[in-house]
């Protein structure tokens, strides 16, 4: 489900969890990772950008 919303692989999501990035997640057991749909969508929406560079160059 998360991969369908974000377009990210399970490996990429695991890397984000390891580095402290990505959407909030829950681990009810050592091998189970769960995400709330609303939190994944909020994480994606929080990453909205107006341009691809941090400093716009106007020519």
CSV table of N, CA, C and O in Angstrom, one decimal:
chain,number,residue,atom,x,y,z
A,1,UNK,N,0.8,-1.2,0.0
A,1,UNK,CA,0.0,0.0,0.0
A,1,UNK,C,0.9,1.3,0.0
A,1,UNK,O,0.6,2.2,-0.8
A,2,UNK,N,1.9,1.3,0.9
A,2,UNK,CA,2.7,2.5,1.0
A,2,UNK,C,3.4,2.7,-0.4
A,2,UNK,O,3.6,3.8,-0.9
A,3,UNK,N,3.9,1.6,-0.9
A,3,UNK,CA,4.6,1.7,-2.2
A,3,UNK,C,3.7,2.2,-3.3
A,3,UNK,O,4.2,2.9,-4.2
A,4,UNK,N,2.5,1.9,-3.3
A,4,UNK,CA,1.5,2.3,-4.3
A,4,UNK,C,1.3,3.8,-4.1
A,4,UNK,O,1.2,4.5,-5.1
A,5,UNK,N,1.2,4.3,-2.9
A,5,UNK,CA,1.0,5.8,-2.7
A,5,UNK,C,2.2,6.6,-3.0
A,5,UNK,O,2.2,7.6,-3.6
A,6,UNK,N,3.4,6.1,-2.6
A,6,UNK,CA,4.6,6.9,-2.7
A,6,UNK,C,5.5,6.5,-4.0
A,6,UNK,O,6.3,7.3,-4.4
A,7,UNK,N,5.2,5.4,-4.5
A,7,UNK,CA,6.1,4.9,-5.7
A,7,UNK,C,7.4,4.4,-5.2
A,7,UNK,O,8.3,4.2,-6.0
A,8,UNK,N,7.6,4.2,-3.9
A,8,UNK,CA,8.8,3.7,-3.4
A,8,UNK,C,8.8,2.2,-3.1
A,8,UNK,O,7.8,1.6,-2.8
A,9,UNK,N,10.0,1.6,-3.2
A,9,UNK,CA,10.1,0.1,-2.9
A,9,UNK,C,10.1,-0.1,-1.4
A,9,UNK,O,10.4,0.8,-0.7
A,10,UNK,N,9.9,-1.3,-1.0
A,10,UNK,CA,10.0,-1.7,0.4
A,10,UNK,C,11.4,-1.4,0.9
A,10,UNK,O,11.6,-1.0,2.1
A,11,UNK,N,12.4,-1.6,0.1
A,11,UNK,CA,13.8,-1.4,0.5
A,11,UNK,C,14.1,0.1,0.7
A,11,UNK,O,14.8,0.5,1.7
A,12,UNK,N,13.5,0.9,-0.1
A,12,UNK,CA,13.7,2.4,0.0
A,12,UNK,C,13.0,2.9,1.3
A,12,UNK,O,13.5,3.7,2.1
A,13,UNK,N,11.8,2.3,1.6
A,13,UNK,CA,11.1,2.7,2.8
A,13,UNK,C,11.9,2.2,4.0
A,13,UNK,O,11.9,2.9,5.0
A,14,UNK,N,12.5,1.0,4.0
A,14,UNK,CA,13.3,0.5,5.1
A,14,UNK,C,14.5,1.4,5.3
A,14,UNK,O,14.8,1.7,6.5
A,15,UNK,N,15.1,1.9,4.3
A,15,UNK,CA,16.2,2.8,4.4
A,15,UNK,C,15.8,4.1,5.1
A,15,UNK,O,16.5,4.6,5.9
A,16,UNK,N,14.6,4.6,4.7
A,16,UNK,CA,14.1,5.8,5.3
A,16,UNK,C,13.8,5.6,6.8
A,16,UNK,O,14.1,6.5,7.7
A,17,UNK,N,13.3,4.4,7.2
A,17,UNK,CA,13.0,4.1,8.6
A,17,UNK,C,14.4,4.1,9.3
A,17,UNK,O,14.5,4.6,10.4
A,18,UNK,N,15.4,3.5,8.7
A,18,UNK,CA,16.7,3.4,9.4
A,18,UNK,C,17.3,4.8,9.6
A,18,UNK,O,17.9,5.0,10.7
A,19,UNK,N,17.2,5.7,8.7
A,19,UNK,CA,17.8,7.0,8.8
A,19,UNK,C,16.9,8.0,9.5
A,19,UNK,O,17.3,9.1,9.7
A,20,UNK,N,15.7,7.6,9.9
A,20,UNK,CA,14.8,8.5,10.6
A,20,UNK,C,13.9,9.3,9.7
A,20,UNK,O,13.3,10.3,10.2
A,21,UNK,N,13.9,9.0,8.4
A,21,UNK,CA,13.0,9.8,7.5
A,21,UNK,C,11.8,9.0,7.2
A,21,UNK,O,11.5,7.9,7.8
A,22,UNK,N,11.0,9.5,6.2
A,22,UNK,CA,9.8,8.8,5.8
A,22,UNK,C,8.6,9.0,6.7
A,22,UNK,O,8.7,9.7,7.7
A,23,UNK,N,7.6,8.4,6.4
A,23,UNK,CA,6.3,8.5,7.2
A,23,UNK,C,6.5,7.8,8.5
A,23,UNK,O,7.3,6.9,8.6
A,24,UNK,N,5.7,8.2,9.4
A,24,UNK,CA,5.6,7.6,10.8
A,24,UNK,C,5.2,6.1,10.6
A,24,UNK,O,4.4,5.8,9.7
A,25,UNK,N,5.8,5.2,11.3
A,25,UNK,CA,5.5,3.8,11.2
A,25,UNK,C,5.3,3.2,12.6
A,25,UNK,O,5.7,3.7,13.6
A,26,UNK,N,4.7,2.0,12.6
A,26,UNK,CA,4.4,1.2,13.8
A,26,UNK,C,5.0,-0.2,13.6
A,26,UNK,O,4.9,-0.8,12.6
A,27,UNK,N,5.5,-0.7,14.7
A,27,UNK,CA,6.1,-2.1,14.7
A,27,UNK,C,5.5,-2.9,15.8
A,27,UNK,O,6.1,-3.0,16.9
A,28,UNK,N,4.4,-3.5,15.6
A,28,UNK,CA,3.7,-4.3,16.6
A,28,UNK,C,4.5,-5.6,17.0
A,28,UNK,O,4.5,-6.1,18.1
A,29,UNK,N,5.3,-6.1,16.0
A,29,UNK,CA,6.2,-7.2,16.2
A,29,UNK,C,7.5,-6.8,15.5
A,29,UNK,O,7.6,-5.9,14.7
A,30,UNK,N,8.6,-7.5,15.8
A,30,UNK,CA,9.9,-7.2,15.2
A,30,UNK,C,10.0,-7.3,13.7
A,30,UNK,O,10.7,-6.6,13.1
A,31,UNK,N,9.1,-8.1,13.1
A,31,UNK,CA,9.1,-8.2,11.6
A,31,UNK,C,7.9,-7.6,10.9
A,31,UNK,O,7.8,-7.7,9.7
A,32,UNK,N,7.1,-6.9,11.7
A,32,UNK,CA,5.9,-6.3,11.1
A,32,UNK,C,6.0,-4.8,11.1
A,32,UNK,O,6.3,-4.2,12.2
A,33,UNK,N,5.9,-4.1,10.0
A,33,UNK,CA,5.9,-2.7,9.9
A,33,UNK,C,4.6,-2.2,9.3
A,33,UNK,O,4.2,-2.7,8.2
A,34,UNK,N,3.9,-1.3,10.0
A,34,UNK,CA,2.6,-0.8,9.6
A,34,UNK,C,2.7,0.7,9.4
A,34,UNK,O,3.4,1.4,10.2
A,35,UNK,N,1.9,1.2,8.5
A,35,UNK,CA,1.8,2.6,8.3
A,35,UNK,C,0.3,3.0,8.3
A,35,UNK,O,-0.5,2.2,7.8
A,36,UNK,N,-0.1,4.2,8.8
A,36,UNK,CA,-1.4,4.6,8.7
A,36,UNK,C,-1.5,5.4,7.4
A,36,UNK,O,-0.7,6.2,7.1
A,37,UNK,N,-2.5,5.1,6.6
A,37,UNK,CA,-2.7,5.7,5.3
A,37,UNK,C,-2.7,7.2,5.4
A,37,UNK,O,-2.1,7.9,4.6
A,38,UNK,N,-3.4,7.8,6.4
A,38,UNK,CA,-3.5,9.2,6.5
A,38,UNK,C,-2.1,9.8,6.8
A,38,UNK,O,-1.8,10.9,6.4
A,39,UNK,N,-1.3,9.1,7.6
A,39,UNK,CA,0.1,9.6,7.9
A,39,UNK,C,1.0,9.6,6.7
A,39,UNK,O,1.8,10.4,6.5
A,40,UNK,N,0.8,8.5,5.8
A,40,UNK,CA,1.6,8.5,4.6
A,40,UNK,C,1.2,9.6,3.7
A,40,UNK,O,2.1,10.3,3.1
A,41,UNK,N,-0.1,9.8,3.5
A,41,UNK,CA,-0.5,10.9,2.6
A,41,UNK,C,-0.1,12.2,3.2
A,41,UNK,O,0.4,13.1,2.4
A,42,UNK,N,-0.2,12.4,4.5
A,42,UNK,CA,0.3,13.7,5.1
A,42,UNK,C,1.8,13.9,4.8
A,42,UNK,O,2.3,15.0,4.5
A,43,UNK,N,2.6,12.8,4.9
A,43,UNK,CA,4.0,12.9,4.7
A,43,UNK,C,4.3,13.3,3.2
A,43,UNK,O,5.1,14.2,3.0
A,44,UNK,N,3.6,12.7,2.3
A,44,UNK,CA,3.7,13.0,0.9
A,44,UNK,C,3.4,14.5,0.7
A,44,UNK,O,4.1,15.2,0.0
A,45,UNK,N,2.2,14.9,1.2
A,45,UNK,CA,1.8,16.3,1.0
A,45,UNK,C,2.7,17.3,1.6
A,45,UNK,O,2.9,18.4,1.1
A,46,UNK,N,3.4,16.9,2.7
A,46,UNK,CA,4.3,17.9,3.4
A,46,UNK,C,5.6,18.1,2.5
A,46,UNK,O,6.3,19.0,2.8
A,47,UNK,N,5.8,17.2,1.6
A,47,UNK,CA,7.0,17.3,0.7
A,47,UNK,C,6.7,18.1,-0.5
A,47,UNK,O,7.6,18.2,-1.4
A,48,UNK,N,5.6,18.8,-0.6
A,48,UNK,CA,5.3,19.6,-1.8
A,48,UNK,C,6.3,20.7,-2.0
A,48,UNK,O,6.8,21.3,-1.1
A,49,UNK,N,6.7,20.9,-3.3
A,49,UNK,CA,7.7,21.9,-3.7
A,49,UNK,C,7.1,22.8,-4.8
A,49,UNK,O,6.3,22.3,-5.6
A,50,UNK,N,7.6,24.0,-4.8
A,50,UNK,CA,7.2,24.9,-5.9
A,50,UNK,C,8.2,24.9,-7.1
A,50,UNK,O,7.9,25.3,-8.2
A,51,UNK,N,9.4,24.4,-6.8
A,51,UNK,CA,10.5,24.4,-7.8
A,51,UNK,C,11.5,23.3,-7.5
A,51,UNK,O,11.5,22.8,-6.4
A,52,UNK,N,12.3,22.9,-8.4
A,52,UNK,CA,13.2,21.8,-8.2
A,52,UNK,C,14.5,22.2,-7.5
A,52,UNK,O,15.2,21.4,-6.9
A,53,UNK,N,14.9,23.5,-7.5
A,53,UNK,CA,16.1,23.9,-6.8
A,53,UNK,C,15.7,24.8,-5.6
A,53,UNK,O,14.7,25.4,-5.6
A,54,UNK,N,16.6,24.8,-4.7
A,54,UNK,CA,16.3,25.6,-3.5
A,54,UNK,C,16.5,27.1,-3.7
A,54,UNK,O,16.0,27.9,-3.0
A,55,UNK,N,17.3,27.4,-4.7
A,55,UNK,CA,17.4,28.9,-5.1
A,55,UNK,C,17.1,29.1,-6.5
A,55,UNK,O,17.7,28.5,-7.4
A,56,UNK,N,16.0,29.8,-6.7
A,56,UNK,CA,15.6,30.0,-8.1
A,56,UNK,C,16.5,31.0,-8.8
A,56,UNK,O,17.0,32.0,-8.3
A,57,UNK,N,16.8,30.7,-10.1
A,57,UNK,CA,17.6,31.6,-10.9
A,57,UNK,C,16.7,32.2,-11.9
A,57,UNK,O,16.1,31.5,-12.7
A,58,UNK,N,16.6,33.5,-11.9
A,58,UNK,CA,15.7,34.2,-12.9
A,58,UNK,C,16.6,34.8,-13.9
A,58,UNK,O,17.4,35.7,-13.6
A,59,UNK,N,16.4,34.5,-15.2
A,59,UNK,CA,17.2,35.1,-16.2
A,59,UNK,C,16.4,36.0,-17.1
A,59,UNK,O,15.2,36.0,-17.2
